[in-house]
GROMACS .gro file of N, CA, C and O in nm:
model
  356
    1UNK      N    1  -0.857  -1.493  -0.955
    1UNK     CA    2  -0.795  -1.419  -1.062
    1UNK      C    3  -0.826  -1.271  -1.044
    1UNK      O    4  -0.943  -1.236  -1.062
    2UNK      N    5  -0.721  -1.167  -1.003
    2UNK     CA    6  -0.734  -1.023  -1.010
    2UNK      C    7  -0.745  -0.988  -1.176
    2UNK      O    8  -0.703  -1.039  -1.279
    3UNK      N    9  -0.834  -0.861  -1.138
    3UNK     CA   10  -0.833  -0.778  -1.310
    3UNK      C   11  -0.728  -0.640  -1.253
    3UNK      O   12  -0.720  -0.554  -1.165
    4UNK      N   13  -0.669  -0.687  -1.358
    4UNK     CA   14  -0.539  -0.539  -1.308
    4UNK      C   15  -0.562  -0.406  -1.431
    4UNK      O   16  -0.603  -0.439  -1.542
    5UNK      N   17  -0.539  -0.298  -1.408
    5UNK     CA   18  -0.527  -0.188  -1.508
    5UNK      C   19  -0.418  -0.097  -1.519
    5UNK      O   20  -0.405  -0.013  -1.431
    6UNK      N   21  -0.350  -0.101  -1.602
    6UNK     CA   22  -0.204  -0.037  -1.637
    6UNK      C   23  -0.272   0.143  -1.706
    6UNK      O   24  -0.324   0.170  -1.814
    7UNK      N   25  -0.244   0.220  -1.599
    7UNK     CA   26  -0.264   0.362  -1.657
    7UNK      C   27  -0.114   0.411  -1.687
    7UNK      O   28  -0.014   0.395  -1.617
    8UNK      N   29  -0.129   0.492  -1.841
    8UNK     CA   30  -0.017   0.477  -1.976
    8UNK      C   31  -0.020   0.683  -1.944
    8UNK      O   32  -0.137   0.715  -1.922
    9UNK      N   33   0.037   0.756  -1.942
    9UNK     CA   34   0.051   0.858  -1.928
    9UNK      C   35   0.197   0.904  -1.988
    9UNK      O   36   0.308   0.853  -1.974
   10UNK      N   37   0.162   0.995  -2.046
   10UNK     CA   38   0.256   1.053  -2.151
   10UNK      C   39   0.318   1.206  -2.097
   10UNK      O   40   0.234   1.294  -2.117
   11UNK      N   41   0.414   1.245  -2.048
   11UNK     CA   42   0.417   1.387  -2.061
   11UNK      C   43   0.322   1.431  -1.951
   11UNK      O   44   0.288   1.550  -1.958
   12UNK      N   45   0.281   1.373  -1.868
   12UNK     CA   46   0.159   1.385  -1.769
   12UNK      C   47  -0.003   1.413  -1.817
   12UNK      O   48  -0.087   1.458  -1.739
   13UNK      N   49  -0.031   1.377  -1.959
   13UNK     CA   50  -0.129   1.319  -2.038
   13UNK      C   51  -0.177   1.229  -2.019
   13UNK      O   52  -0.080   1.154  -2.005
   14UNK      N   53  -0.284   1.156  -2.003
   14UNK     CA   54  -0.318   1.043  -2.023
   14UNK      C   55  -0.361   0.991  -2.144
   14UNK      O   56  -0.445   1.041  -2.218
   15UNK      N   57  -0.274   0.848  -2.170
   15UNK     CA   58  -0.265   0.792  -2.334
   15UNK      C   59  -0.403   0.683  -2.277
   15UNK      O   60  -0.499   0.673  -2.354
   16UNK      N   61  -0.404   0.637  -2.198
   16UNK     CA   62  -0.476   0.514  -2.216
   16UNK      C   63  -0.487   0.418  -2.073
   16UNK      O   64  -0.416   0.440  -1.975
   17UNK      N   65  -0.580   0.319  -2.079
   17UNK     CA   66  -0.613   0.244  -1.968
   17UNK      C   67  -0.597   0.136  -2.069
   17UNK      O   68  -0.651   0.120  -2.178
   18UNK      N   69  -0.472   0.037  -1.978
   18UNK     CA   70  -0.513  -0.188  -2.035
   18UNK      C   71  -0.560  -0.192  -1.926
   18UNK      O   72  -0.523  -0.143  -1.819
   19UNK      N   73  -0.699  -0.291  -1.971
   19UNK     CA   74  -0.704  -0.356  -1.844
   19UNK      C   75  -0.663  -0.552  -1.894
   19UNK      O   76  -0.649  -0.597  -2.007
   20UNK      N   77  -0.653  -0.633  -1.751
   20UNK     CA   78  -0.594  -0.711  -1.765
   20UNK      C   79  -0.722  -0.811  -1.706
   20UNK      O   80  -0.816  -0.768  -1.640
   21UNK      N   81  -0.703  -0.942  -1.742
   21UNK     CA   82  -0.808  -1.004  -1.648
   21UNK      C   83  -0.793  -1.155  -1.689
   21UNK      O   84  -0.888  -1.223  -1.728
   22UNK      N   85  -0.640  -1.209  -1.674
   22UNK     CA   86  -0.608  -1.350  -1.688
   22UNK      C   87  -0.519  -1.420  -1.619
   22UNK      O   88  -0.429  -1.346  -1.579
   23UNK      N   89  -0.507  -1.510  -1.594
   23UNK     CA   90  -0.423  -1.612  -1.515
   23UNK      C   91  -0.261  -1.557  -1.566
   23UNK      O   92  -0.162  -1.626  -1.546
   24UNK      N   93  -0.257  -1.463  -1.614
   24UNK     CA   94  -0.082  -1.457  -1.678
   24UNK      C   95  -0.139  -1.329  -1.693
   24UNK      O   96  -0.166  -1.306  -1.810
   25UNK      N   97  -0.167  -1.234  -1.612
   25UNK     CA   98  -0.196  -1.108  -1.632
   25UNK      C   99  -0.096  -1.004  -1.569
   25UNK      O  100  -0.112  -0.897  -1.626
   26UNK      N  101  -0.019  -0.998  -1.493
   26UNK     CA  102   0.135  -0.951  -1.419
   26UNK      C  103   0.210  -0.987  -1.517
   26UNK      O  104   0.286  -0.895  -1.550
   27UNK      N  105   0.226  -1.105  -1.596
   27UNK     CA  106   0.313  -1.153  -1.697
   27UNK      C  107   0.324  -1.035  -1.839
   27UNK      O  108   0.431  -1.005  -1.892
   28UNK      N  109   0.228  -0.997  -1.868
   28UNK     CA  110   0.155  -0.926  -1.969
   28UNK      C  111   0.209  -0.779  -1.939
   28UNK      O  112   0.296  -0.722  -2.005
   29UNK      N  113   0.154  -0.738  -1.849
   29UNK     CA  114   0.184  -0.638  -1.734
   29UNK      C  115   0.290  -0.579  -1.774
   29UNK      O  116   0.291  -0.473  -1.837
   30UNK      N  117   0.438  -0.677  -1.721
   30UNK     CA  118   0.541  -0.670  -1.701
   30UNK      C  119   0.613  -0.662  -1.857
   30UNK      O  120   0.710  -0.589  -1.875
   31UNK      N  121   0.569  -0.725  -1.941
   31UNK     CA  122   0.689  -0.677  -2.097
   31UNK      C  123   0.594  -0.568  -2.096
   31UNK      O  124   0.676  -0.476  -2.102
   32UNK      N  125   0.476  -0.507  -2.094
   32UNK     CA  126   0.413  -0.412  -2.127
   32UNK      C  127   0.542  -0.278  -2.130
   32UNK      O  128   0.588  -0.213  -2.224
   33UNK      N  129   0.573  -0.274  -1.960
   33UNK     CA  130   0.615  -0.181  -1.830
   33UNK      C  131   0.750  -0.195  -1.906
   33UNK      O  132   0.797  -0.085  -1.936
   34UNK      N  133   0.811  -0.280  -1.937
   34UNK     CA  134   0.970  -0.266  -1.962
   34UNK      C  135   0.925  -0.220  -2.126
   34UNK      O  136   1.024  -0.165  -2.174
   35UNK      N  137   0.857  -0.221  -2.186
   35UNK     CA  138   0.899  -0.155  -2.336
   35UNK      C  139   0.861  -0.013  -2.311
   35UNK      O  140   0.948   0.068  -2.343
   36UNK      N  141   0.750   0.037  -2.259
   36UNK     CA  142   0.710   0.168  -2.173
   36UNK      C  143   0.802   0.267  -2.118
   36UNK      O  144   0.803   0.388  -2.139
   37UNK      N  145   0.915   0.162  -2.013
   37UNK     CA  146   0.980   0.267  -1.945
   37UNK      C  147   1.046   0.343  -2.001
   37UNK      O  148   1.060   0.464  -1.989
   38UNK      N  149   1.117   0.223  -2.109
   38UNK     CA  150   1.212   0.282  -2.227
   38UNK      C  151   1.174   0.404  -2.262
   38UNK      O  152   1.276   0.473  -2.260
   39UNK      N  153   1.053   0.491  -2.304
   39UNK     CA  154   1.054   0.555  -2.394
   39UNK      C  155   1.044   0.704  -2.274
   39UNK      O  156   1.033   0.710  -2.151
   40UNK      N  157   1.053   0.806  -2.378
   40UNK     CA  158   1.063   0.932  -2.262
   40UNK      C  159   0.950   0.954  -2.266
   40UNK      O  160   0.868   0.932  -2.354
   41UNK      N  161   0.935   1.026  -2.106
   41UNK     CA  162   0.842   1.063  -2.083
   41UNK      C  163   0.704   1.011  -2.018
   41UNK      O  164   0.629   1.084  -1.953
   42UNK      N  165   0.679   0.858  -2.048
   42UNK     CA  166   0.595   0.797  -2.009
   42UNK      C  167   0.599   0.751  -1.855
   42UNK      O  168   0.700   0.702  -1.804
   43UNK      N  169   0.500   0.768  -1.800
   43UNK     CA  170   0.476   0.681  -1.672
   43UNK      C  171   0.380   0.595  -1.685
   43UNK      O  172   0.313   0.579  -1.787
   44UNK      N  173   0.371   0.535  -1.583
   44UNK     CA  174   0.297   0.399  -1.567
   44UNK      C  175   0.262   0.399  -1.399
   44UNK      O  176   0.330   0.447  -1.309
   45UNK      N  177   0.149   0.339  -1.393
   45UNK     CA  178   0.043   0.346  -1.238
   45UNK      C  179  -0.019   0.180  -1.291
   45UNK      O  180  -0.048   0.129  -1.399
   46UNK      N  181  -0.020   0.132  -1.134
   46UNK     CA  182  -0.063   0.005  -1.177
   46UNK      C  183  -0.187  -0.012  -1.071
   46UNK      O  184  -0.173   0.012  -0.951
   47UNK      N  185  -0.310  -0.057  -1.131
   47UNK     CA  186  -0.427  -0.058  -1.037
   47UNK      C  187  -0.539  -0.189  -1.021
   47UNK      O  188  -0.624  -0.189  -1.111
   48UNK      N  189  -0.551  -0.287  -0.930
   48UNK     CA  190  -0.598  -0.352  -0.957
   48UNK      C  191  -0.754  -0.375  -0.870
   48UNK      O  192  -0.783  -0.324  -0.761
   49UNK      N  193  -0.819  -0.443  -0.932
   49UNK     CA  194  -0.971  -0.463  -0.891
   49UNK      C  195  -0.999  -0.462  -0.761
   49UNK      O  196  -0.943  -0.554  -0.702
   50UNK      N  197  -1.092  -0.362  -0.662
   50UNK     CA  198  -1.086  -0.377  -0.541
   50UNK      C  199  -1.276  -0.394  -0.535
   50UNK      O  200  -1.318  -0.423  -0.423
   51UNK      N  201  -1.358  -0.380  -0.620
   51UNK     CA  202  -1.505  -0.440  -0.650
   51UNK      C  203  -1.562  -0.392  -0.720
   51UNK      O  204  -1.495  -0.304  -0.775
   52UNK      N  205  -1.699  -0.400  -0.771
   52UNK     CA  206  -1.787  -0.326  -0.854
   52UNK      C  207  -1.910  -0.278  -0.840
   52UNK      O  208  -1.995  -0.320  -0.761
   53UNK      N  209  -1.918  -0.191  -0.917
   53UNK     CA  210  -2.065  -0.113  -0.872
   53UNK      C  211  -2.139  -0.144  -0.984
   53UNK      O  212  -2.103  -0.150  -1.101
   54UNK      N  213  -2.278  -0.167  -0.918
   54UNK     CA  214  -2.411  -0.217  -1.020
   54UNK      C  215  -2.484  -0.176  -0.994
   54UNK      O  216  -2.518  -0.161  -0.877
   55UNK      N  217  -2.567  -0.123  -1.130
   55UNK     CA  218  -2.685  -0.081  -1.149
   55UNK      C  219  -2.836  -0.203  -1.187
   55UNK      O  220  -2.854  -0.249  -1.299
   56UNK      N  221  -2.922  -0.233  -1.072
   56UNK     CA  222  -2.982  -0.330  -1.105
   56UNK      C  223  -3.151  -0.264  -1.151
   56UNK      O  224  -3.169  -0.144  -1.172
   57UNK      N  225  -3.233  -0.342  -1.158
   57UNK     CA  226  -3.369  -0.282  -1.250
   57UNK      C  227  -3.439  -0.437  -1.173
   57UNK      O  228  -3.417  -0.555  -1.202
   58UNK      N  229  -3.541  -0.366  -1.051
   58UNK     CA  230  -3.683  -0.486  -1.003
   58UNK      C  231  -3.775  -0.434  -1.068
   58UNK      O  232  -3.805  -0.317  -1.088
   59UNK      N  233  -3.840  -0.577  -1.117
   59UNK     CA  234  -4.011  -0.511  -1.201
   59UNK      C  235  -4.031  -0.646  -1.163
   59UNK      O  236  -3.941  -0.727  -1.144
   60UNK      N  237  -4.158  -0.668  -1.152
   60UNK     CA  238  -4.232  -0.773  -1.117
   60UNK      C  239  -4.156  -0.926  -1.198
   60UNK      O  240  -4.151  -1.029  -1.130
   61UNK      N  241  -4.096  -0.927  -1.356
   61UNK     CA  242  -4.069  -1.018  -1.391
   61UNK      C  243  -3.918  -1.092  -1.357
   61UNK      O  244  -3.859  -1.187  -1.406
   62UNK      N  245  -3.884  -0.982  -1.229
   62UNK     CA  246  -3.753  -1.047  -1.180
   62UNK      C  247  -3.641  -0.890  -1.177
   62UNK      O  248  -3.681  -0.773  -1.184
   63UNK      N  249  -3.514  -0.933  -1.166
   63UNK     CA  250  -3.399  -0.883  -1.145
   63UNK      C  251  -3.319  -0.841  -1.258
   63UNK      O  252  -3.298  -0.945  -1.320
   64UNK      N  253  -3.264  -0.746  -1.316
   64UNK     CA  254  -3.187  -0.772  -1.406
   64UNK      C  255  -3.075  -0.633  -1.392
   64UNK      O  256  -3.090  -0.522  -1.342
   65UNK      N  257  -2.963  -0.701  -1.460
   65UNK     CA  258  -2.858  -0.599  -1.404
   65UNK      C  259  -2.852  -0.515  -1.546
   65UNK      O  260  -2.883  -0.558  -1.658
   66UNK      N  261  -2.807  -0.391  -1.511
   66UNK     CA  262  -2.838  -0.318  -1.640
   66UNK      C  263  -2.657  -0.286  -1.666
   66UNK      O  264  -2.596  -0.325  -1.766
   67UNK      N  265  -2.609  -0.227  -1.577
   67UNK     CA  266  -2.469  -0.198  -1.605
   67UNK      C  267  -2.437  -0.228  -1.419
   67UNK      O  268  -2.505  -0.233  -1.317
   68UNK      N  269  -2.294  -0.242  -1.457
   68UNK     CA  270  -2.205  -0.305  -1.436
   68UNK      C  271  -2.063  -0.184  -1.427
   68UNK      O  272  -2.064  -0.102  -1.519
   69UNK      N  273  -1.960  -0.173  -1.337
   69UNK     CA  274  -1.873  -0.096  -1.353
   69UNK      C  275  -1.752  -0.166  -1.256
   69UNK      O  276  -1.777  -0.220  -1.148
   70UNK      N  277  -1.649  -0.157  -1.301
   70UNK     CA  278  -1.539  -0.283  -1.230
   70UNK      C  279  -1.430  -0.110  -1.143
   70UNK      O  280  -1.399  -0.008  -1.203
   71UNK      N  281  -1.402  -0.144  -0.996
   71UNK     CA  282  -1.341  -0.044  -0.904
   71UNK      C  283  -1.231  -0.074  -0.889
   71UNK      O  284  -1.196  -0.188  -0.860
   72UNK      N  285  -1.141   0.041  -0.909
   72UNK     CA  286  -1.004   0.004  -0.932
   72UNK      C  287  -0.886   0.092  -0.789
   72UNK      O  288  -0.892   0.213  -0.764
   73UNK      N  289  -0.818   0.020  -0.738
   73UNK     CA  290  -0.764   0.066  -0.641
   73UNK      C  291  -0.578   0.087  -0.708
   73UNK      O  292  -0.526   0.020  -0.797
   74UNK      N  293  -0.512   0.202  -0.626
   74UNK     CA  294  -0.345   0.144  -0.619
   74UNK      C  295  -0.304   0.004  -0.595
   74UNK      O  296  -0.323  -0.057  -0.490
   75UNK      N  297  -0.233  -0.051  -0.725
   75UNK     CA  298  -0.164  -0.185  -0.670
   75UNK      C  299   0.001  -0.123  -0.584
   75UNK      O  300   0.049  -0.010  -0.596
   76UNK      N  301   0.061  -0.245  -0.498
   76UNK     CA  302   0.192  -0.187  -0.498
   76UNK      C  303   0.248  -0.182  -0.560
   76UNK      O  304   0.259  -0.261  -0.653
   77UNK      N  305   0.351  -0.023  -0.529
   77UNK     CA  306   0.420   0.019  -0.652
   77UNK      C  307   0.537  -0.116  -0.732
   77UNK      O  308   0.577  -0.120  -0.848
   78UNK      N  309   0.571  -0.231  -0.593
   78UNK     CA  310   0.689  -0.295  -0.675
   78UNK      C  311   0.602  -0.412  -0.709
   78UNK      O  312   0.632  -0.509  -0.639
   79UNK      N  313   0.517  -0.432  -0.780
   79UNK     CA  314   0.489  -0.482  -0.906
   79UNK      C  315   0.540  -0.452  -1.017
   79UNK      O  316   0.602  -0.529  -1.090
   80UNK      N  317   0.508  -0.296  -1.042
   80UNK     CA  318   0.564  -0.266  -1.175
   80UNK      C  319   0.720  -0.178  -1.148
   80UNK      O  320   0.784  -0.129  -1.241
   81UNK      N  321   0.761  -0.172  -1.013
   81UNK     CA  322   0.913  -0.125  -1.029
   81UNK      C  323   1.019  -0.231  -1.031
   81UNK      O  324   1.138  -0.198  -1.025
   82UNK      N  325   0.983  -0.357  -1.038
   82UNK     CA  326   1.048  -0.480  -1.095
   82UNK      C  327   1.103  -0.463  -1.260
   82UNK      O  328   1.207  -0.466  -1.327
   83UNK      N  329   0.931  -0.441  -1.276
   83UNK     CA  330   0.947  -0.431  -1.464
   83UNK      C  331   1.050  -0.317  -1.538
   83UNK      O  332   1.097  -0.310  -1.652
   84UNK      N  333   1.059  -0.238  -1.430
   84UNK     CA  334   1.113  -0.071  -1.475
   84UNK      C  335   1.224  -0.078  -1.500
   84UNK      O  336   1.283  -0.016  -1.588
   85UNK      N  337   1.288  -0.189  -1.390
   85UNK     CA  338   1.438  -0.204  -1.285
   85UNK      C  339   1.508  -0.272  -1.458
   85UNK      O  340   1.604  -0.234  -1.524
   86UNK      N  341   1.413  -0.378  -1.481
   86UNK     CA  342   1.504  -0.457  -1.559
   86UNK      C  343   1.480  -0.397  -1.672
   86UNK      O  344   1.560  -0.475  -1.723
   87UNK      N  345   1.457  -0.353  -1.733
   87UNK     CA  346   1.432  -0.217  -1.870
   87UNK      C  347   1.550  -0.144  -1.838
   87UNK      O  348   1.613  -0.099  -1.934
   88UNK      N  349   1.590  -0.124  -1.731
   88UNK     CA  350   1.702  -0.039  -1.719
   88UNK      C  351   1.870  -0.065  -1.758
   88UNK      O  352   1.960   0.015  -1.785
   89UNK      N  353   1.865  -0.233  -1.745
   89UNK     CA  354   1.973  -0.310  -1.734
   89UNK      C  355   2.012  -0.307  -1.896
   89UNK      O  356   2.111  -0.367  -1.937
   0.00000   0.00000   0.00000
């Protein structure tokens, strides 16, 4: 299962980061991207999980992870220029 993240940009603003992280997560994605395109102005970048970086803590009573941060790469663009295409129709 990929974790995907839909970056929401307004006017060349940034509105917001979804992130995604389910078996029907492209599904989600995709009505997201077609109600989106509709509107002016907005773009959309689609990025999904390429690994993560951790911060861990050794002390004698063991291992423990303190934070955690999930790495996000370019997905291809026709993932979400599917979603765009049919918003258009």
């Amino acid at each position: 299962m990929n974790t995907y993240r839909l970056v929401i940009k307004r006017q060349g603003a940034l509105v917001g980061n979804l992130d995604f992280a389910s078996t029907t997560a492209l599904d989600g994605i995709r009505d997201i991207a077609r109600h989106l395109a509709a509107a002016d102005g907005c773009t959309l970048e689609l990025q999904v999980e390429s690994g993560q970086r951790r911060l861990l803590e050794s002390t004698p009573e063991g291992i423990r992870l303190l934070a955690a941060e999930v790495l996000f790469r370019a997905a291809p663009r026709a993932l979400l220029q599917d979603a765009c295409a049919q918003a258009a129709l």
